[in-house]
Amino acid sequence: MKNVVVAVGGSLLRPEVAERSSWLEDLAELVKEQVSFGVRFGIVVGGGSPARESIQLVESIIDDVLALDRIGISATRLNASIIKEIFQNSGINVPEKIPNDVSQAVILMERYDVVVMGGTLPGHTTDKVAIELAISTNSEKCIIATNVNKVYDEDPRKNKNAKSFDEMSIHELQEIVGPAKHAKAGASQVVDPIGVSLAVESNLTLNILDGRKMKNIKNAVQGNVFEGTIVKGD
Ligand code: UTP
């Protein structure tokens, strides 16, 4: 049995393409196939547009950062429910319950082929939850499936000369994302710096890739070459 944890960026559930639902079906197919090859999955789902829209709706009324985070967490758990239902419908052995925290997920991962969860507590994002789950289940790596093709030294939307990385160390990534500090609710970075600092402590390898292309996720799960950035733990 090999444990693989995948952080599924919320943006992947509502792609700006016509085939919105087929991405979800393809994910279920990939997970089902890999389970048959002996992989056990922890899937941690981000909030994407429901999180962004809900936080925007209330942030001019509510100042409390923790309250905004809680709204974000609800959106991640909504998205996790969507993926869980699709997996169940495909015959994947996944628990009914969306775990509330990483320790519950660890226990469930011992009994099920796949565990799907969202966020846990205010103060971080689902990247951090995924990295924590990967460390707690002795996974060899954490795959961060997002909507950018690689890690860049600067935001490529703001600077078209930004440099991309095929490979880097976890320390180099920490320098790019900055110290372990919670950004405001709903703010997006390539990987949550709080998660990166956990990965630094445990020397966890991350595979950061564009999850819109299912082939990228498949290659990373199988340990093959993929288009994206390998962030090596020491
Ligand atoms: P996400 O994990 O979706 O953050 O959580 P993100 O950086 O916007 O990720 P992408 O772009 O979808 O990949 C959305 C918000 O929910 C709150 C935070 O406010 C976060 O910004 N949240 C999420 C928490 O407070 N705790 C959690 O465990 C998860």
PDB file of C-alpha atoms and ligand atoms in Angstrom:
ATOM      1  CA  MET A   1       0.000   0.000   0.000  1.00  0.00           C
ATOM      2  CA  LYS A   2       1.285   3.467  -0.877  1.00  0.00           C
ATOM      3  CA  ASN A   3      -0.337   6.588   0.622  1.00  0.00           C
ATOM      4  CA  VAL A   4      -0.702   9.608  -1.631  1.00  0.00           C
ATOM      5  CA  VAL A   5      -2.200  12.921  -0.521  1.00  0.00           C
ATOM      6  CA  VAL A   6      -3.532  15.332  -3.144  1.00  0.00           C
ATOM      7  CA  ALA A   7      -4.555  18.920  -2.416  1.00  0.00           C
ATOM      8  CA  VAL A   8      -7.201  19.666  -5.044  1.00  0.00           C
ATOM      9  CA  GLY A   9      -7.405  23.446  -5.572  1.00  0.00           C
ATOM     10  CA  GLY A  10     -11.003  24.625  -5.427  1.00  0.00           C
ATOM     11  CA  SER A  11     -10.603  26.335  -8.811  1.00  0.00           C
ATOM     12  CA  LEU A  12     -10.380  22.896 -10.446  1.00  0.00           C
ATOM     13  CA  LEU A  13     -14.003  22.109  -9.583  1.00  0.00           C
ATOM     14  CA  ARG A  14     -15.323  25.060 -11.550  1.00  0.00           C
ATOM     15  CA  PRO A  15     -12.957  25.204 -14.532  1.00  0.00           C
ATOM     16  CA  GLU A  16     -13.590  27.893 -17.114  1.00  0.00           C
ATOM     17  CA  VAL A  17     -14.170  25.338 -19.834  1.00  0.00           C
ATOM     18  CA  ALA A  18     -17.271  23.754 -21.308  1.00  0.00           C
ATOM     19  CA  GLU A  19     -16.583  20.287 -19.928  1.00  0.00           C
ATOM     20  CA  ARG A  20     -17.061  21.250 -16.278  1.00  0.00           C
ATOM     21  CA  SER A  21     -18.279  17.919 -14.966  1.00  0.00           C
ATOM     22  CA  SER A  22     -16.067  15.667 -17.050  1.00  0.00           C
ATOM     23  CA  TRP A  23     -13.000  16.764 -15.013  1.00  0.00           C
ATOM     24  CA  LEU A  24     -14.719  15.347 -11.922  1.00  0.00           C
ATOM     25  CA  GLU A  25     -15.539  12.097 -13.719  1.00  0.00           C
ATOM     26  CA  ASP A  26     -11.935  11.825 -14.926  1.00  0.00           C
ATOM     27  CA  LEU A  27     -10.672  12.362 -11.364  1.00  0.00           C
ATOM     28  CA  ALA A  28     -12.935   9.552 -10.093  1.00  0.00           C
ATOM     29  CA  GLU A  29     -11.695   7.275 -12.880  1.00  0.00           C
ATOM     30  CA  LEU A  30      -8.049   8.020 -12.081  1.00  0.00           C
ATOM     31  CA  VAL A  31      -8.526   7.467  -8.345  1.00  0.00           C
ATOM     32  CA  LYS A  32     -10.421   4.209  -8.939  1.00  0.00           C
ATOM     33  CA  GLU A  33      -7.691   2.912 -11.246  1.00  0.00           C
ATOM     34  CA  GLN A  34      -4.853   3.829  -8.873  1.00  0.00           C
ATOM     35  CA  VAL A  35      -6.689   2.263  -5.891  1.00  0.00           C
ATOM     36  CA  SER A  36      -6.786  -0.985  -7.887  1.00  0.00           C
ATOM     37  CA  PHE A  37      -2.975  -0.685  -8.173  1.00  0.00           C
ATOM     38  CA  GLY A  38      -2.650  -0.415  -4.368  1.00  0.00           C
ATOM     39  CA  VAL A  39      -2.667   3.361  -3.802  1.00  0.00           C
ATOM     40  CA  ARG A  40      -4.560   4.787  -0.814  1.00  0.00           C
ATOM     41  CA  PHE A  41      -5.604   8.419  -1.202  1.00  0.00           C
ATOM     42  CA  GLY A  42      -6.162  11.403   1.047  1.00  0.00           C
ATOM     43  CA  ILE A  43      -7.880  14.079  -1.044  1.00  0.00           C
ATOM     44  CA  VAL A  44      -8.075  17.575   0.459  1.00  0.00           C
ATOM     45  CA  VAL A  45     -10.349  19.938  -1.447  1.00  0.00           C
ATOM     46  CA  GLY A  46     -10.079  23.744  -1.592  1.00  0.00           C
ATOM     47  CA  GLY A  47     -12.904  26.294  -1.551  1.00  0.00           C
ATOM     48  CA  GLY A  48     -12.511  27.877  -5.007  1.00  0.00           C
ATOM     49  CA  SER A  49     -15.275  30.187  -6.215  1.00  0.00           C
ATOM     50  CA  PRO A  50     -17.858  29.399  -3.470  1.00  0.00           C
ATOM     51  CA  ALA A  51     -15.243  30.416  -0.866  1.00  0.00           C
ATOM     52  CA  ARG A  52     -14.242  33.572  -2.727  1.00  0.00           C
ATOM     53  CA  GLU A  53     -17.807  34.670  -3.442  1.00  0.00           C
ATOM     54  CA  SER A  54     -19.057  33.971   0.101  1.00  0.00           C
ATOM     55  CA  ILE A  55     -16.112  35.784   1.729  1.00  0.00           C
ATOM     56  CA  GLN A  56     -16.549  38.768  -0.639  1.00  0.00           C
ATOM     57  CA  LEU A  57     -20.259  38.891   0.196  1.00  0.00           C
ATOM     58  CA  VAL A  58     -19.653  39.477   3.896  1.00  0.00           C
ATOM     59  CA  GLU A  59     -16.210  41.069   4.212  1.00  0.00           C
ATOM     60  CA  SER A  60     -17.560  44.638   4.080  1.00  0.00           C
ATOM     61  CA  ILE A  61     -19.865  43.727   7.016  1.00  0.00           C
ATOM     62  CA  ILE A  62     -17.723  41.409   9.153  1.00  0.00           C
ATOM     63  CA  ASP A  63     -14.180  42.351  10.237  1.00  0.00           C
ATOM     64  CA  ASP A  64     -13.457  39.214  12.225  1.00  0.00           C
ATOM     65  CA  VAL A  65     -10.834  37.226  10.288  1.00  0.00           C
ATOM     66  CA  LEU A  66     -11.785  34.020  12.084  1.00  0.00           C
ATOM     67  CA  ALA A  67     -15.420  34.397  10.979  1.00  0.00           C
ATOM     68  CA  LEU A  68     -14.341  34.871   7.341  1.00  0.00           C
ATOM     69  CA  ASP A  69     -12.088  31.819   7.624  1.00  0.00           C
ATOM     70  CA  ARG A  70     -15.019  29.782   8.955  1.00  0.00           C
ATOM     71  CA  ILE A  71     -17.057  30.763   5.893  1.00  0.00           C
ATOM     72  CA  GLY A  72     -14.125  29.677   3.699  1.00  0.00           C
ATOM     73  CA  ILE A  73     -13.943  26.350   5.552  1.00  0.00           C
ATOM     74  CA  SER A  74     -17.665  25.721   4.901  1.00  0.00           C
ATOM     75  CA  ALA A  75     -17.033  26.211   1.171  1.00  0.00           C
ATOM     76  CA  THR A  76     -14.116  23.744   1.209  1.00  0.00           C
ATOM     77  CA  ARG A  77     -16.363  21.193   2.925  1.00  0.00           C
ATOM     78  CA  LEU A  78     -19.100  21.788   0.319  1.00  0.00           C
ATOM     79  CA  ASN A  79     -16.565  21.081  -2.437  1.00  0.00           C
ATOM     80  CA  ALA A  80     -15.275  18.032  -0.532  1.00  0.00           C
ATOM     81  CA  SER A  81     -18.871  16.722  -0.373  1.00  0.00           C
ATOM     82  CA  ILE A  82     -19.199  17.096  -4.143  1.00  0.00           C
ATOM     83  CA  ILE A  83     -16.062  15.013  -4.734  1.00  0.00           C
ATOM     84  CA  LYS A  84     -17.033  12.470  -2.074  1.00  0.00           C
ATOM     85  CA  GLU A  85     -20.472  11.926  -3.665  1.00  0.00           C
ATOM     86  CA  ILE A  86     -18.944  11.522  -7.125  1.00  0.00           C
ATOM     87  CA  PHE A  87     -16.426   8.999  -5.782  1.00  0.00           C
ATOM     88  CA  GLN A  88     -19.162   7.071  -3.952  1.00  0.00           C
ATOM     89  CA  ASN A  89     -21.246   7.054  -7.106  1.00  0.00           C
ATOM     90  CA  SER A  90     -18.252   5.533  -8.958  1.00  0.00           C
ATOM     91  CA  GLY A  91     -18.038   2.698  -6.439  1.00  0.00           C
ATOM     92  CA  ILE A  92     -14.944   4.022  -4.604  1.00  0.00           C
ATOM     93  CA  ASN A  93     -14.650   2.922  -0.961  1.00  0.00           C
ATOM     94  CA  VAL A  94     -14.859   6.374   0.686  1.00  0.00           C
ATOM     95  CA  PRO A  95     -16.314   7.261   4.110  1.00  0.00           C
ATOM     96  CA  GLU A  96     -19.669   9.035   4.293  1.00  0.00           C
ATOM     97  CA  LYS A  97     -18.243  11.504   6.804  1.00  0.00           C
ATOM     98  CA  ILE A  98     -16.060  14.441   5.811  1.00  0.00           C
ATOM     99  CA  PRO A  99     -13.436  14.414   8.626  1.00  0.00           C
ATOM    100  CA  ASN A 100     -13.314  17.525  10.820  1.00  0.00           C
ATOM    101  CA  ASP A 101      -9.588  17.336  11.389  1.00  0.00           C
ATOM    102  CA  VAL A 102      -6.429  15.564  10.292  1.00  0.00           C
ATOM    103  CA  SER A 103      -6.407  13.045  13.154  1.00  0.00           C
ATOM    104  CA  GLN A 104      -9.898  11.811  12.148  1.00  0.00           C
ATOM    105  CA  ALA A 105      -8.733  11.570   8.544  1.00  0.00           C
ATOM    106  CA  VAL A 106      -5.682   9.514   9.568  1.00  0.00           C
ATOM    107  CA  ILE A 107      -7.926   6.985  11.364  1.00  0.00           C
ATOM    108  CA  LEU A 108     -10.321   6.810   8.398  1.00  0.00           C
ATOM    109  CA  MET A 109      -7.418   6.315   5.965  1.00  0.00           C
ATOM    110  CA  GLU A 110      -6.593   3.064   7.758  1.00  0.00           C
ATOM    111  CA  ARG A 111     -10.084   1.710   6.971  1.00  0.00           C
ATOM    112  CA  TYR A 112     -10.942   3.159   3.571  1.00  0.00           C
ATOM    113  CA  ASP A 113      -9.221   3.309   0.184  1.00  0.00           C
ATOM    114  CA  VAL A 114      -9.874   7.032  -0.160  1.00  0.00           C
ATOM    115  CA  VAL A 115     -10.663   9.797   2.350  1.00  0.00           C
ATOM    116  CA  VAL A 116     -11.979  13.155   1.124  1.00  0.00           C
ATOM    117  CA  MET A 117     -11.853  16.225   3.349  1.00  0.00           C
ATOM    118  CA  GLY A 118     -11.860  20.021   3.222  1.00  0.00           C
ATOM    119  CA  GLY A 119     -10.571  22.592   5.691  1.00  0.00           C
ATOM    120  CA  THR A 120     -10.298  22.186   9.454  1.00  0.00           C
ATOM    121  CA  LEU A 121      -9.630  25.277  11.565  1.00  0.00           C
ATOM    122  CA  PRO A 122      -9.279  29.018  10.858  1.00  0.00           C
ATOM    123  CA  GLY A 123      -5.806  30.372  10.246  1.00  0.00           C
ATOM    124  CA  HIS A 124      -4.559  28.487   7.203  1.00  0.00           C
ATOM    125  CA  THR A 125      -5.726  26.971   3.889  1.00  0.00           C
ATOM    126  CA  THR A 126      -6.354  23.434   2.649  1.00  0.00           C
ATOM    127  CA  ASP A 127      -2.743  23.218   1.340  1.00  0.00           C
ATOM    128  CA  LYS A 128      -1.623  23.168   4.959  1.00  0.00           C
ATOM    129  CA  VAL A 129      -4.236  20.511   5.800  1.00  0.00           C
ATOM    130  CA  ALA A 130      -3.000  18.346   2.903  1.00  0.00           C
ATOM    131  CA  ILE A 131       0.653  18.730   3.923  1.00  0.00           C
ATOM    132  CA  GLU A 132      -0.212  17.849   7.526  1.00  0.00           C
ATOM    133  CA  LEU A 133      -2.168  14.781   6.350  1.00  0.00           C
ATOM    134  CA  ALA A 134       0.738  13.677   4.129  1.00  0.00           C
ATOM    135  CA  ILE A 135       3.164  13.945   7.058  1.00  0.00           C
ATOM    136  CA  SER A 136       0.782  12.166   9.475  1.00  0.00           C
ATOM    137  CA  THR A 137       0.233   9.238   7.086  1.00  0.00           C
ATOM    138  CA  ASN A 138       3.940   8.852   6.153  1.00  0.00           C
ATOM    139  CA  SER A 139       3.125   9.658   2.547  1.00  0.00           C
ATOM    140  CA  GLU A 140       6.187   9.974   0.357  1.00  0.00           C
ATOM    141  CA  LYS A 141       4.937  13.291  -1.029  1.00  0.00           C
ATOM    142  CA  CYS A 142       2.047  15.710  -1.215  1.00  0.00           C
ATOM    143  CA  ILE A 143       0.678  16.605  -4.635  1.00  0.00           C
ATOM    144  CA  ILE A 144      -0.628  20.172  -4.896  1.00  0.00           C
ATOM    145  CA  ALA A 145      -2.967  20.240  -7.902  1.00  0.00           C
ATOM    146  CA  THR A 146      -3.709  23.839  -8.731  1.00  0.00           C
ATOM    147  CA  ASN A 147      -4.355  26.062 -11.762  1.00  0.00           C
ATOM    148  CA  VAL A 148      -0.792  27.237 -12.434  1.00  0.00           C
ATOM    149  CA  ASN A 149       1.661  25.171 -14.459  1.00  0.00           C
ATOM    150  CA  LYS A 150       4.734  25.665 -12.236  1.00  0.00           C
ATOM    151  CA  VAL A 151       6.120  27.607  -9.304  1.00  0.00           C
ATOM    152  CA  TYR A 152       7.491  31.028 -10.363  1.00  0.00           C
ATOM    153  CA  ASP A 153       9.814  33.373  -8.484  1.00  0.00           C
ATOM    154  CA  GLU A 154       7.220  36.150  -8.980  1.00  0.00           C
ATOM    155  CA  ASP A 155       3.550  36.239  -9.943  1.00  0.00           C
ATOM    156  CA  PRO A 156       3.621  35.523 -13.716  1.00  0.00           C
ATOM    157  CA  ARG A 157       0.335  37.454 -14.164  1.00  0.00           C
ATOM    158  CA  LYS A 158       2.120  40.596 -12.947  1.00  0.00           C
ATOM    159  CA  ASN A 159       5.582  39.995 -14.418  1.00  0.00           C
ATOM    160  CA  LYS A 160       5.823  38.132 -17.692  1.00  0.00           C
ATOM    161  CA  ASN A 161       9.572  37.680 -17.174  1.00  0.00           C
ATOM    162  CA  ALA A 162       9.009  35.707 -13.966  1.00  0.00           C
ATOM    163  CA  LYS A 163      11.265  32.646 -13.766  1.00  0.00           C
ATOM    164  CA  SER A 164       9.669  29.199 -13.480  1.00  0.00           C
ATOM    165  CA  PHE A 165      11.166  26.168 -11.730  1.00  0.00           C
ATOM    166  CA  ASP A 166      11.110  22.494 -12.782  1.00  0.00           C
ATOM    167  CA  GLU A 167      12.813  21.557  -9.542  1.00  0.00           C
ATOM    168  CA  MET A 168      13.657  23.412  -6.336  1.00  0.00           C
ATOM    169  CA  SER A 169      14.255  22.724  -2.665  1.00  0.00           C
ATOM    170  CA  ILE A 170      11.581  23.156  -0.014  1.00  0.00           C
ATOM    171  CA  HIS A 171      13.771  25.928   1.492  1.00  0.00           C
ATOM    172  CA  GLU A 172      13.777  27.802  -1.835  1.00  0.00           C
ATOM    173  CA  LEU A 173       9.972  27.554  -1.946  1.00  0.00           C
ATOM    174  CA  GLN A 174       9.734  28.946   1.585  1.00  0.00           C
ATOM    175  CA  GLU A 175      11.827  31.940   0.464  1.00  0.00           C
ATOM    176  CA  ILE A 176       9.400  32.598  -2.399  1.00  0.00           C
ATOM    177  CA  VAL A 177       6.140  32.245  -0.430  1.00  0.00           C
ATOM    178  CA  GLY A 178       7.523  33.942   2.685  1.00  0.00           C
ATOM    179  CA  PRO A 179       7.276  33.145   6.375  1.00  0.00           C
ATOM    180  CA  ALA A 180       4.496  31.034   7.916  1.00  0.00           C
ATOM    181  CA  LYS A 181       1.864  33.742   8.206  1.00  0.00           C
ATOM    182  CA  HIS A 182      -1.883  33.516   7.486  1.00  0.00           C
ATOM    183  CA  ALA A 183      -2.935  35.683   4.570  1.00  0.00           C
ATOM    184  CA  LYS A 184      -6.367  37.282   4.764  1.00  0.00           C
ATOM    185  CA  ALA A 185      -9.305  34.907   4.244  1.00  0.00           C
ATOM    186  CA  GLY A 186      -9.673  33.850   0.642  1.00  0.00           C
ATOM    187  CA  ALA A 187      -6.291  35.259  -0.470  1.00  0.00           C
ATOM    188  CA  SER A 188      -4.523  32.945  -2.890  1.00  0.00           C
ATOM    189  CA  GLN A 189      -0.831  32.025  -3.125  1.00  0.00           C
ATOM    190  CA  VAL A 190       0.773  29.180  -5.071  1.00  0.00           C
ATOM    191  CA  VAL A 191       1.116  27.227  -1.794  1.00  0.00           C
ATOM    192  CA  ASP A 192       0.134  28.285   1.727  1.00  0.00           C
ATOM    193  CA  PRO A 193       3.367  29.421   3.507  1.00  0.00           C
ATOM    194  CA  ILE A 194       2.138  27.786   6.729  1.00  0.00           C
ATOM    195  CA  GLY A 195       1.951  24.461   4.885  1.00  0.00           C
ATOM    196  CA  VAL A 196       5.397  25.044   3.373  1.00  0.00           C
ATOM    197  CA  SER A 197       6.934  25.586   6.816  1.00  0.00           C
ATOM    198  CA  LEU A 198       5.448  22.243   7.959  1.00  0.00           C
ATOM    199  CA  ALA A 199       6.945  20.581   4.884  1.00  0.00           C
ATOM    200  CA  VAL A 200      10.322  22.192   5.717  1.00  0.00           C
ATOM    201  CA  GLU A 201      10.200  20.754   9.257  1.00  0.00           C
ATOM    202  CA  SER A 202       9.425  17.256   7.952  1.00  0.00           C
ATOM    203  CA  ASN A 203      11.456  17.416   4.723  1.00  0.00           C
ATOM    204  CA  LEU A 204       8.349  16.497   2.757  1.00  0.00           C
ATOM    205  CA  THR A 205       8.539  16.523  -1.032  1.00  0.00           C
ATOM    206  CA  LEU A 206       5.794  18.452  -2.862  1.00  0.00           C
ATOM    207  CA  ASN A 207       4.703  18.029  -6.480  1.00  0.00           C
ATOM    208  CA  ILE A 208       3.077  21.271  -7.630  1.00  0.00           C
ATOM    209  CA  LEU A 209       1.259  21.019 -10.933  1.00  0.00           C
ATOM    210  CA  ASP A 210      -1.595  22.156 -13.142  1.00  0.00           C
ATOM    211  CA  GLY A 211      -4.434  19.846 -12.120  1.00  0.00           C
ATOM    212  CA  ARG A 212      -6.639  20.927 -15.021  1.00  0.00           C
ATOM    213  CA  LYS A 213      -4.646  18.356 -17.007  1.00  0.00           C
ATOM    214  CA  MET A 214      -5.526  15.019 -15.390  1.00  0.00           C
ATOM    215  CA  LYS A 215      -2.448  13.439 -16.993  1.00  0.00           C
ATOM    216  CA  ASN A 216      -0.262  15.623 -14.750  1.00  0.00           C
ATOM    217  CA  ILE A 217      -1.954  14.281 -11.614  1.00  0.00           C
ATOM    218  CA  LYS A 218      -1.708  10.711 -12.903  1.00  0.00           C
ATOM    219  CA  ASN A 219       2.011  11.027 -13.686  1.00  0.00           C
ATOM    220  CA  ALA A 220       2.742  12.516 -10.256  1.00  0.00           C
ATOM    221  CA  VAL A 221       0.756   9.775  -8.462  1.00  0.00           C
ATOM    222  CA  GLN A 222       2.683   7.128 -10.407  1.00  0.00           C
ATOM    223  CA  GLY A 223       6.039   8.789  -9.745  1.00  0.00           C
ATOM    224  CA  ASN A 224       6.554   9.526 -13.449  1.00  0.00           C
ATOM    225  CA  VAL A 225       7.827  12.730 -14.996  1.00  0.00           C
ATOM    226  CA  PHE A 226       5.103  15.396 -14.906  1.00  0.00           C
ATOM    227  CA  GLU A 227       4.784  18.980 -16.082  1.00  0.00           C
ATOM    228  CA  GLY A 228       5.112  21.107 -12.953  1.00  0.00           C
ATOM    229  CA  THR A 229       7.584  21.714 -10.129  1.00  0.00           C
ATOM    230  CA  ILE A 230       9.173  19.073  -7.919  1.00  0.00           C
ATOM    231  CA  VAL A 231       9.902  20.650  -4.541  1.00  0.00           C
ATOM    232  CA  LYS A 232      12.364  18.393  -2.823  1.00  0.00           C
ATOM    233  CA  GLY A 233      12.524  17.838   0.886  1.00  0.00           C
ATOM    234  CA  ASP A 234      16.146  17.387   2.019  1.00  0.00           C
TER     235      ASP A 234
HETATM  236  P1  UTP B   1      -8.644  27.285   0.349  1.00  0.00           P
HETATM  237  O1  UTP B   1      -7.892  26.168   0.893  1.00  0.00           O
HETATM  238  O2  UTP B   1      -9.497  27.066  -0.849  1.00  0.00           O
HETATM  239  O3  UTP B   1      -7.644  28.503   0.099  1.00  0.00           O
HETATM  240  O4  UTP B   1      -9.528  27.892   1.504  1.00  0.00           O
HETATM  241  P2  UTP B   1      -7.132  29.193  -1.243  1.00  0.00           P
HETATM  242  O5  UTP B   1      -5.742  29.643  -0.993  1.00  0.00           O
HETATM  243  O6  UTP B   1      -8.155  30.198  -1.633  1.00  0.00           O
HETATM  244  O7  UTP B   1      -7.030  27.947  -2.209  1.00  0.00           O
HETATM  245  P3  UTP B   1      -7.428  27.655  -3.722  1.00  0.00           P
HETATM  246  O8  UTP B   1      -7.094  28.901  -4.498  1.00  0.00           O
HETATM  247  O9  UTP B   1      -8.910  27.275  -3.713  1.00  0.00           O
HETATM  248  O10 UTP B   1      -6.546  26.495  -4.034  1.00  0.00           O
HETATM  249  C1  UTP B   1     -10.336  29.057   1.302  1.00  0.00           C
HETATM  250  C2  UTP B   1     -10.338  29.892   2.566  1.00  0.00           C
HETATM  251  O11 UTP B   1     -10.957  29.142   3.646  1.00  0.00           O
HETATM  252  C3  UTP B   1     -10.278  29.392   4.878  1.00  0.00           C
HETATM  253  C4  UTP B   1      -9.212  30.448   4.586  1.00  0.00           C
HETATM  254  O12 UTP B   1      -9.794  31.728   4.766  1.00  0.00           O
HETATM  255  C5  UTP B   1      -8.933  30.221   3.088  1.00  0.00           C
HETATM  256  O13 UTP B   1      -8.413  31.386   2.472  1.00  0.00           O
HETATM  257  N1  UTP B   1      -9.735  28.109   5.442  1.00  0.00           N
HETATM  258  C6  UTP B   1      -9.607  27.001   4.654  1.00  0.00           C
HETATM  259  C7  UTP B   1      -9.356  28.031   6.780  1.00  0.00           C
HETATM  260  O14 UTP B   1      -9.435  29.017   7.525  1.00  0.00           O
HETATM  261  N2  UTP B   1      -8.904  26.829   7.285  1.00  0.00           N
HETATM  262  C8  UTP B   1      -8.791  25.705   6.522  1.00  0.00           C
HETATM  263  O15 UTP B   1      -8.375  24.631   7.044  1.00  0.00           O
HETATM  264  C9  UTP B   1      -9.133  25.800   5.166  1.00  0.00           C
END
